XYZ file of C-alpha atoms in Angstrom:
599
model
C 0.000 0.000 0.000
C 1.221 3.479 -0.856
C 1.136 5.964 1.941
C 2.223 9.584 2.148
C 3.066 12.016 4.893
C 0.503 14.056 6.740
C 0.079 17.505 5.252
C -1.466 20.571 6.830
C -5.131 21.203 6.202
C -7.666 23.916 6.867
C -10.777 22.533 8.580
C -14.197 23.260 7.172
C -16.275 25.861 9.018
C -19.422 23.933 8.277
C -20.565 20.760 6.591
C -22.005 22.073 3.347
C -23.711 20.165 0.606
C -22.311 20.295 -2.864
C -24.174 22.711 -5.083
C -22.443 23.472 -8.375
C -24.436 26.493 -9.510
C -22.018 28.544 -11.548
C -22.353 31.937 -13.148
C -21.594 30.981 -16.745
C -22.496 34.438 -18.005
C -19.955 36.023 -15.703
C -17.252 33.663 -16.918
C -17.781 34.749 -20.490
C -17.854 38.367 -19.346
C -14.548 37.860 -17.584
C -12.925 36.425 -20.700
C -14.160 39.407 -22.700
C -12.835 41.878 -20.145
C -9.478 40.125 -20.294
C -9.351 40.738 -24.039
C -9.507 37.124 -25.128
C -13.085 36.882 -26.368
C -11.994 36.199 -29.939
C -9.741 33.343 -28.904
C -12.454 32.066 -26.564
C -15.104 32.017 -29.315
C -12.716 30.541 -31.853
C -11.561 27.762 -29.531
C -15.078 26.823 -28.501
C -16.214 26.773 -32.099
C -13.142 24.774 -33.127
C -13.950 22.140 -30.531
C -17.694 22.017 -30.964
C -17.691 21.856 -34.751
C -16.657 18.201 -34.662
C -17.275 17.393 -31.016
C -20.225 19.235 -29.473
C -20.350 19.719 -25.731
C -22.084 16.491 -24.851
C -24.755 15.775 -22.276
C -24.410 11.999 -22.536
C -23.710 11.601 -18.853
C -26.588 13.856 -17.863
C -28.903 12.097 -20.308
C -28.206 8.855 -18.504
C -28.858 10.469 -15.140
C -32.178 11.899 -16.339
C -33.132 8.850 -18.426
C -33.224 11.082 -21.469
C -31.544 10.621 -24.824
C -31.771 14.165 -26.140
C -28.272 15.469 -26.823
C -27.201 19.055 -27.201
C -27.267 20.192 -30.822
C -23.991 20.869 -32.554
C -22.758 24.433 -32.906
C -21.233 25.321 -36.253
C -21.380 29.127 -36.251
C -18.542 31.507 -35.367
C -20.206 32.509 -32.109
C -21.542 30.706 -29.065
C -25.045 29.578 -30.014
C -26.708 28.165 -26.887
C -29.940 26.192 -26.750
C -33.074 28.029 -25.647
C -32.577 26.729 -22.107
C -29.004 27.954 -21.999
C -30.040 31.354 -23.380
C -32.668 31.627 -20.673
C -30.109 30.640 -18.044
C -27.621 33.141 -19.465
C -30.202 35.926 -19.287
C -31.397 34.931 -15.840
C -27.899 34.984 -14.378
C -27.057 38.250 -16.129
C -30.120 39.795 -14.492
C -29.039 38.450 -11.106
C -25.594 40.010 -11.470
C -27.023 43.385 -12.493
C -29.568 43.378 -9.651
C -26.889 42.736 -7.054
C -24.043 44.886 -8.328
C -24.613 47.983 -6.170
C -22.531 46.481 -3.379
C -19.670 44.104 -4.173
C -17.233 42.276 -1.940
C -13.740 42.592 -3.370
C -11.902 39.314 -3.983
C -9.183 38.582 -1.450
C -6.682 35.766 -1.830
C -7.041 33.152 0.947
C -10.025 35.039 2.383
C -12.959 34.910 -0.013
C -13.023 31.125 -0.132
C -16.349 29.297 -0.024
C -16.404 29.221 3.783
C -16.041 32.999 4.042
C -18.579 33.545 1.250
C -21.021 31.351 3.140
C -20.528 33.540 6.206
C -21.151 36.702 4.164
C -24.302 35.164 2.699
C -25.665 34.761 6.216
C -25.405 38.548 6.536
C -26.684 39.501 3.086
C -28.006 37.662 0.048
C -27.851 40.789 -2.146
C -24.113 41.400 -2.232
C -22.133 40.499 -5.325
C -19.321 38.141 -4.278
C -16.116 37.245 -6.081
C -14.111 34.095 -5.494
C -10.386 33.993 -4.983
C -8.429 34.071 -8.224
C -8.381 30.541 -9.604
C -5.615 29.746 -12.058
C -7.040 28.530 -15.334
C -4.105 26.192 -15.916
C -4.741 24.514 -12.535
C -8.290 23.616 -13.549
C -7.039 22.493 -16.965
C -4.449 20.279 -15.285
C -6.971 18.677 -12.930
C -9.401 18.264 -15.834
C -6.753 16.273 -17.679
C -6.234 14.093 -14.589
C -9.988 13.465 -14.340
C -10.284 12.341 -17.956
C -9.374 8.767 -18.947
C -6.043 8.412 -20.708
C -7.779 7.394 -23.933
C -9.463 10.805 -24.312
C -8.744 12.995 -27.295
C -7.154 16.446 -27.078
C -7.725 18.215 -23.796
C -9.685 21.126 -25.250
C -12.015 18.999 -27.373
C -12.660 16.155 -24.931
C -15.721 16.320 -22.712
C -16.109 15.567 -19.021
C -19.714 14.707 -19.733
C -18.720 12.067 -22.287
C -15.891 10.788 -20.096
C -18.265 10.178 -17.214
C -19.912 7.291 -19.057
C -19.147 4.899 -21.858
C -21.331 3.992 -24.804
C -22.352 0.793 -23.040
C -23.493 2.739 -19.996
C -20.628 1.487 -17.849
C -19.017 4.276 -15.892
C -15.487 5.000 -17.043
C -12.446 6.090 -15.022
C -13.802 9.542 -14.269
C -12.732 11.132 -10.996
C -13.731 14.794 -10.503
C -12.726 14.931 -6.823
C -9.708 17.193 -7.358
C -11.663 19.569 -9.583
C -14.115 20.022 -6.712
C -11.361 21.690 -4.677
C -11.621 24.578 -7.144
C -15.282 24.353 -8.172
C -17.155 23.054 -5.115
C -19.583 25.408 -3.391
C -21.200 25.482 0.002
C -24.359 24.246 1.678
C -26.605 26.724 -0.132
C -26.443 28.118 -3.679
C -24.265 31.204 -3.551
C -26.583 33.473 -5.475
C -24.840 36.426 -7.082
C -21.261 35.187 -7.222
C -18.513 35.454 -9.803
C -15.820 32.867 -10.337
C -12.511 34.541 -11.183
C -10.262 32.828 -13.663
C -6.714 34.046 -14.109
C -4.110 33.275 -16.717
C -2.362 34.459 -19.862
C -3.049 31.491 -22.163
C -6.413 31.777 -23.990
C -6.541 28.046 -24.653
C -6.016 27.228 -20.965
C -8.678 29.752 -19.955
C -11.080 28.268 -22.474
C -10.492 24.763 -21.083
C -11.106 26.022 -17.544
C -14.311 27.811 -18.606
C -15.514 24.761 -20.506
C -14.912 22.642 -17.403
C -17.055 24.953 -15.286
C -19.766 24.894 -17.937
C -19.848 21.086 -17.966
C -19.963 20.864 -14.181
C -22.840 23.327 -14.271
C -24.705 21.151 -16.781
C -24.162 18.039 -14.664
C -25.426 19.732 -11.507
C -28.536 21.145 -13.219
C -29.498 17.728 -14.541
C -28.876 16.077 -11.183
C -31.141 18.621 -9.532
C -33.852 17.983 -12.108
C -33.554 14.265 -11.497
C -33.863 14.784 -7.748
C -36.951 16.956 -8.245
C -38.511 14.234 -10.403
C -37.774 11.607 -7.766
C -39.238 13.790 -5.023
C -42.368 14.406 -7.087
C -42.727 10.690 -7.810
C -42.378 9.763 -4.151
C -45.234 12.124 -3.259
C -47.659 10.275 -5.528
C -47.697 7.161 -3.377
C -50.424 6.613 -0.824
C -49.390 8.039 2.536
C -52.820 7.241 3.941
C -52.219 3.546 3.372
C -48.708 3.718 4.802
C -47.124 2.761 1.474
C -45.060 5.849 0.717
C -41.819 4.786 2.416
C -42.007 1.288 0.984
C -42.652 2.569 -2.532
C -39.717 4.962 -2.359
C -37.461 2.212 -1.001
C -38.498 -0.333 -3.623
C -37.866 2.156 -6.434
C -34.219 2.204 -5.353
C -33.771 -1.500 -5.957
C -32.437 -2.619 -9.317
C -33.968 -5.477 -11.266
C -30.412 -6.639 -11.992
C -29.962 -7.695 -8.359
C -31.613 -10.282 -6.188
C -32.974 -9.396 -2.767
C -32.569 -10.956 0.655
C -34.900 -11.826 3.475
C -34.542 -9.136 6.149
C -36.355 -10.309 9.244
C -36.356 -8.133 12.346
C -33.634 -9.468 14.613
C -33.166 -9.224 18.355
C -29.801 -7.892 19.623
C -27.218 -10.606 19.080
C -29.560 -12.803 17.031
C -27.661 -14.163 14.013
C -29.100 -15.799 10.908
C -27.561 -16.863 7.612
C -28.546 -14.593 4.738
C -31.200 -16.100 2.458
C -32.621 -15.149 -0.922
C -36.038 -13.550 -0.756
C -37.554 -15.524 -3.647
C -36.784 -19.115 -2.630
C -35.343 -18.898 0.906
C -32.094 -20.611 -0.069
C -28.822 -19.781 1.749
C -26.706 -17.158 -0.001
C -23.310 -18.282 1.309
C -22.096 -20.263 4.313
C -20.382 -17.242 5.905
C -22.783 -14.400 5.020
C -24.793 -13.551 8.141
C -27.145 -10.829 9.390
C -26.801 -10.045 13.104
C -29.131 -7.948 15.252
C -27.554 -4.864 16.833
C -27.901 -3.619 20.416
C -29.904 -0.358 20.385
C -27.008 1.738 21.751
C -24.281 0.461 19.420
C -24.703 2.753 16.397
C -25.408 5.900 18.490
C -22.328 5.164 20.655
C -20.011 4.697 17.669
C -21.367 7.745 15.864
C -21.081 9.964 18.945
C -17.492 8.840 19.455
C -16.264 9.663 15.942
C -18.146 12.970 16.065
C -16.680 14.024 19.405
C -13.206 12.934 18.312
C -13.478 15.065 15.155
C -13.198 12.136 12.737
C -16.716 12.547 11.359
C -15.967 15.996 9.953
C -12.618 14.810 8.602
C -14.390 12.080 6.627
C -16.594 14.620 4.863
C -13.814 17.146 4.341
C -11.453 14.589 2.857
C -14.005 13.319 0.359
C -14.989 16.781 -0.856
C -12.258 19.276 0.043
C -8.977 17.381 0.300
C -9.292 13.939 -1.300
C -6.367 11.582 -1.500
C -5.117 10.178 -4.777
C -5.721 6.442 -5.288
C -3.094 4.537 -3.303
C -2.201 7.568 -1.128
C -2.449 7.690 2.686
C -2.167 10.158 5.574
C -1.954 10.125 9.361
C -3.972 11.884 12.051
C -3.405 12.286 15.771
C -6.398 12.335 18.138
C -7.190 12.497 21.823
C -9.837 10.416 23.535
C -13.146 12.253 24.028
C -13.761 9.881 26.943
C -10.536 10.882 28.705
C -11.111 14.587 28.023
C -14.556 14.283 29.575
C -13.063 12.682 32.674
C -10.387 15.374 32.985
C -12.990 18.116 32.554
C -15.139 16.493 35.261
C -12.209 16.226 37.676
C -12.254 12.413 37.851
C -8.859 12.018 36.178
C -5.509 13.768 36.438
C -3.649 11.469 34.026
C -1.748 13.136 31.168
C -3.779 13.286 27.990
C -3.093 10.345 25.701
C -2.501 10.858 21.969
C -3.119 8.078 19.482
C -2.882 7.725 15.718
C -5.354 6.963 12.938
C -4.533 6.304 9.315
C -6.597 7.138 6.217
C -5.928 5.758 2.789
C -7.682 5.690 -0.545
C -7.689 2.313 -2.309
C -6.394 2.072 -5.849
C -8.375 2.788 -9.003
C -9.866 -0.679 -9.349
C -12.369 0.324 -6.654
C -13.935 2.847 -9.095
C -14.960 5.198 -6.302
C -13.829 8.055 -4.074
C -13.863 5.647 -1.120
C -11.479 6.372 1.774
C -10.572 3.926 4.553
C -10.090 5.234 8.112
C -8.367 2.839 10.524
C -6.727 2.752 13.920
C -2.951 2.918 13.402
C -1.478 1.944 16.780
C -2.351 -0.193 19.768
C -3.626 2.706 21.876
C -6.153 3.761 19.223
C -7.146 0.093 18.844
C -7.732 -0.214 22.594
C -9.785 2.980 22.481
C -11.958 1.456 19.747
C -12.546 -1.603 21.909
C -13.843 0.614 24.702
C -16.315 2.177 22.260
C -17.612 -1.261 21.307
C -17.842 -2.257 24.967
C -19.925 0.829 25.752
C -22.212 0.089 22.797
C -23.030 -3.476 23.889
C -21.020 -5.300 21.212
C -20.633 -8.298 23.528
C -24.119 -9.378 22.432
C -22.987 -9.394 18.809
C -19.873 -11.430 19.590
C -21.895 -14.010 21.480
C -24.428 -14.324 18.671
C -21.724 -14.766 16.034
C -19.671 -17.206 18.092
C -22.635 -19.444 18.847
C -24.108 -19.309 15.323
C -20.806 -20.087 13.589
C -19.735 -22.779 16.110
C -16.511 -20.976 17.087
C -14.240 -21.573 20.066
C -13.216 -17.959 20.750
C -13.425 -14.469 19.255
C -11.393 -11.295 19.483
C -11.649 -7.946 17.690
C -8.686 -7.588 15.324
C -9.285 -4.074 13.986
C -11.753 -1.193 14.106
C -12.260 1.347 11.322
C -14.569 3.051 8.857
C -15.271 3.253 5.148
C -16.514 6.584 3.778
C -17.754 7.091 0.203
C -19.772 9.701 -1.669
C -19.535 8.270 -5.179
C -19.069 4.709 -6.395
C -19.282 4.061 -10.109
C -19.017 0.299 -9.897
C -18.694 -1.826 -6.787
C -15.468 -3.835 -6.604
C -16.566 -7.366 -5.720
C -13.998 -9.030 -3.480
C -13.432 -11.240 -0.461
C -11.887 -10.112 2.822
C -10.840 -13.583 3.957
C -10.133 -16.902 2.257
C -8.869 -20.266 3.530
C -9.224 -19.373 7.209
C -11.370 -22.391 8.094
C -14.409 -20.149 8.561
C -12.816 -18.386 11.545
C -12.234 -14.805 10.368
C -14.823 -12.158 9.485
C -15.527 -8.544 8.650
C -18.597 -7.187 10.438
C -20.157 -4.182 8.658
C -22.449 -1.668 10.372
C -24.151 1.247 8.639
C -23.288 4.379 10.625
C -24.602 7.150 8.393
C -26.213 7.307 4.969
C -27.930 10.140 3.048
C -31.716 10.094 3.099
C -33.222 7.996 0.330
C -29.738 6.733 -0.610
C -30.651 3.273 -1.853
C -29.116 -0.120 -1.050
C -25.597 0.052 0.350
C -24.031 -3.385 -0.023
C -23.759 -6.099 -2.679
C -23.397 -9.698 -1.500
C -22.781 -12.435 -4.045
C -23.662 -16.112 -3.886
C -24.788 -17.869 -7.055
C -26.018 -14.387 -8.098
C -25.693 -10.815 -6.867
C -28.012 -9.311 -4.297
C -28.310 -5.820 -2.792
C -29.262 -4.836 0.723
C -29.684 -1.920 3.124
C -27.720 -2.165 6.347
C -30.582 -0.723 8.343
C -30.305 0.532 11.903
C -30.946 -2.738 13.720
C -28.692 -5.234 11.933
C -25.140 -5.595 10.673
C -23.738 -7.820 7.933
C -21.046 -10.412 8.665
C -18.930 -11.498 5.673
C -16.492 -14.313 6.225
C -14.454 -17.004 4.509
C -14.867 -16.603 0.721
C -17.897 -14.280 0.913
C -17.845 -12.013 -2.150
C -19.211 -8.538 -1.548
C -18.770 -4.903 -2.552
C -20.094 -1.370 -2.201
C -23.330 -0.683 -4.075
C -23.101 1.994 -6.756
C -24.033 5.461 -5.464
C -23.627 9.170 -6.087
C -24.340 11.521 -3.176
C -22.196 14.426 -4.404
C -25.047 16.729 -5.489
C -25.927 17.260 -1.810
C -22.498 16.639 -0.267
C -23.711 13.397 1.223
C -21.435 10.713 2.665
C -22.126 7.051 3.307
C -20.194 5.809 6.347
C -19.806 2.167 7.326
C -18.063 0.802 10.401
C -15.804 -2.174 9.644
C -14.870 -4.494 12.510
C -12.561 -7.433 11.847
C -13.073 -10.483 14.075
C -11.203 -13.772 14.349
C -11.031 -17.086 16.125
C -7.242 -17.382 16.145
C -5.702 -20.834 15.734
C -2.241 -22.070 14.819
C -3.630 -23.061 11.406
C -4.911 -19.611 10.414
C -2.398 -17.425 12.289
C -0.144 -16.836 9.293
C -3.069 -15.737 7.093
C -4.476 -13.434 9.767
C -1.068 -11.841 10.343
C -0.598 -11.299 6.605
C -3.707 -9.146 6.150
C -2.826 -5.788 4.527
C -6.267 -4.170 4.657
C -5.259 -1.724 7.380
C -1.987 -0.273 8.675
C -2.473 -1.834 12.120
C -1.484 -4.393 13.112
C 1.558 -4.535 10.814
C 2.216 -7.684 8.850
C 4.857 -10.354 9.284
C 6.394 -12.134 12.258
C 5.834 -9.195 14.598
C 2.147 -9.101 13.716
C 1.851 -12.868 14.192
C 3.295 -12.615 17.710
C 0.901 -9.784 18.589
C -2.168 -11.491 17.068
C -1.383 -14.596 19.115
C -1.525 -12.530 22.327
C -5.094 -11.531 21.409
C -6.622 -14.991 20.964
C -9.783 -15.673 22.914
C -9.748 -12.214 24.430
C -13.353 -11.028 23.911
C -15.564 -14.120 23.756
C -15.179 -17.801 24.529
C -17.640 -20.659 24.313
C -16.422 -21.580 27.792
C -17.452 -18.132 29.086
C -15.502 -15.650 31.184
C -14.341 -13.339 28.376
C -15.983 -10.108 27.217
C -15.299 -6.553 26.068
C -16.832 -5.095 29.216
C -14.630 -7.200 31.509
C -11.665 -7.246 29.123
C -8.327 -7.795 30.878
C -6.290 -7.078 27.743
C -3.836 -9.098 25.721
C -1.099 -11.360 26.961
C 2.344 -9.788 27.680
C 4.158 -8.606 24.565
C 7.665 -7.235 24.170
C 7.924 -4.334 21.734
C 11.268 -3.134 20.397
C 12.895 -1.154 17.599
C 14.634 -3.088 14.857
C 17.008 -0.302 13.784
C 19.136 2.311 15.533
C 18.504 6.052 15.494
C 14.699 5.923 15.346
C 13.076 9.360 15.622
C 9.479 9.866 16.644
C 8.953 12.873 14.360
C 9.561 10.645 11.339
C 6.890 8.126 12.283
C 3.992 9.874 10.538
C 6.068 10.914 7.531
C 6.538 7.348 6.421
C 4.613 6.797 3.169
C 4.907 3.009 3.102
C 4.754 2.013 6.766
C 8.264 0.555 6.626
C 9.816 3.076 9.020
C 7.103 2.484 11.623
C 7.568 -1.264 11.303
C 11.298 -0.897 12.010
C 10.798 1.600 14.861
C 7.751 0.138 16.602
C 8.814 1.133 20.100
C 9.772 4.706 19.176
C 6.671 5.165 17.002
C 4.504 3.616 19.757
C 2.925 1.184 17.335
C 2.539 -1.110 20.337
C 2.310 -0.136 23.982
C 4.960 -1.074 26.529
C 3.655 -3.627 28.994
C 4.481 -1.182 31.787
C 1.817 1.156 30.415
C -0.462 -1.539 29.021
C -0.722 -3.573 32.246
C -1.696 -7.014 30.860
C -4.157 -8.959 33.022
C -5.773 -5.827 34.454
C -9.303 -4.787 33.455
C -9.227 -2.175 30.706
C -11.873 0.019 32.337
C -9.581 0.229 35.360
C -6.478 0.955 33.274
C -8.112 3.676 31.198
C -10.764 4.807 33.662
C -13.644 4.309 31.235
């Protein structure tokens, strides 16, 4: 896995939705004022003569096949709708031009403009100066490598193929320049700067295409909202009708009985009741589990980071970063006067999987033993012991322990990557998935595959267990129009034996625990820790792992280099210095965790 150093970031002042409502008329006015209108018109005409600005992607979104007509004149000839939009936005600019807020570099960003809008919705706002060549560069990165020339290729065409299969189209970096806030900005002008007419044209064309995509997405949402209102609320069918509309005829469906906390049942097909797969299981959740997990990540600050990274500062595929946090539980104790212990800092890692995942998915995982132990306390508070007992008894296991604790966040998935998390582990290792947050009316969230593919909602009262050889993947989605994020909690569980130890220790899904001999030794100290068929083990009464000696494997290790390591190799060689594992003196094996940590 490729990982990079932690870079500085500016936190969001709010959690806005994505609204790409751009002032196209002002962009053209800007190009004219800059004295490049001739080059602008010529370049647009040159491109559109043989390759009109396409709405193929939007047509698919709106289930329409009406393309934009080709433009062969020497001027910009818009459709009637575009002319109306042009005139409407020109009128808005004129009506709000008495008072203008001057553009200020590093000040009039979208957060500041949102703040100004709370004071007045009649002021004409200008963005920071955005370099046209920067947008052109990111546009090129978003287009598939097979695209034609940069100026004549279309983001709208690149977003879908002729067969309707989504291509390698990733606009996440463009959104850093073009994303707006929670509400439409009203009278705002996007400033483009540069000296190359062709680059400025490409940047303007990019904004235009994003504008077209957003308009069509909004129309689609309005149509869906109108359709959902036609169902019979009096007969209590409205929610069911809306939910069923989200299901695709290309997928099978599963039986989803109401389950008691800890009740586990093998997943079955809805049509014939047959078992989907031997290690695909639905498990009832304790009522406090999801609220406890969600409150924890919110209080820690991770919830906002998930949204900000997807929309404001996304990683490149294969890239990773590090974050340092403090326990909200410990801070609460210190604030209440019940603890005088020094504040403990622990590390989380975030990485974006490679391009085969066809999404903007980011993985957030605990990155050292202290953050792992903190995650176990969250699960203990949420009643996860009931889940462990239900799984252990249903699957006929000897013991269970929690291997890792993390989250998956995604706003757009073009095609779910069907995969397995575990194979050849004798049915004794699992990934337990819990839906933490999902946009309203978001549709099914998970694909599970047996002899065919099926789709399912997580729901609030059940989680999905996928084990040995269970093929699954994220269901296609696109929540970007409203800055939505789908968040799933991923909890790895195992019944550790000498036969599966090597496979468990070789897992590379998350940064912690590290792989290899060191990981094998640590995993072995965890066996049977959280549930046993003989009884006497639980998260609530957890007495920790067995003793474990942590050491550095090279001389001259420096703590400040631990989070700058892009591949994890430095941390693996300097485990003591980087505090990947805790010293037994601090860990206190054999002592109850709630006594060690105070919560």
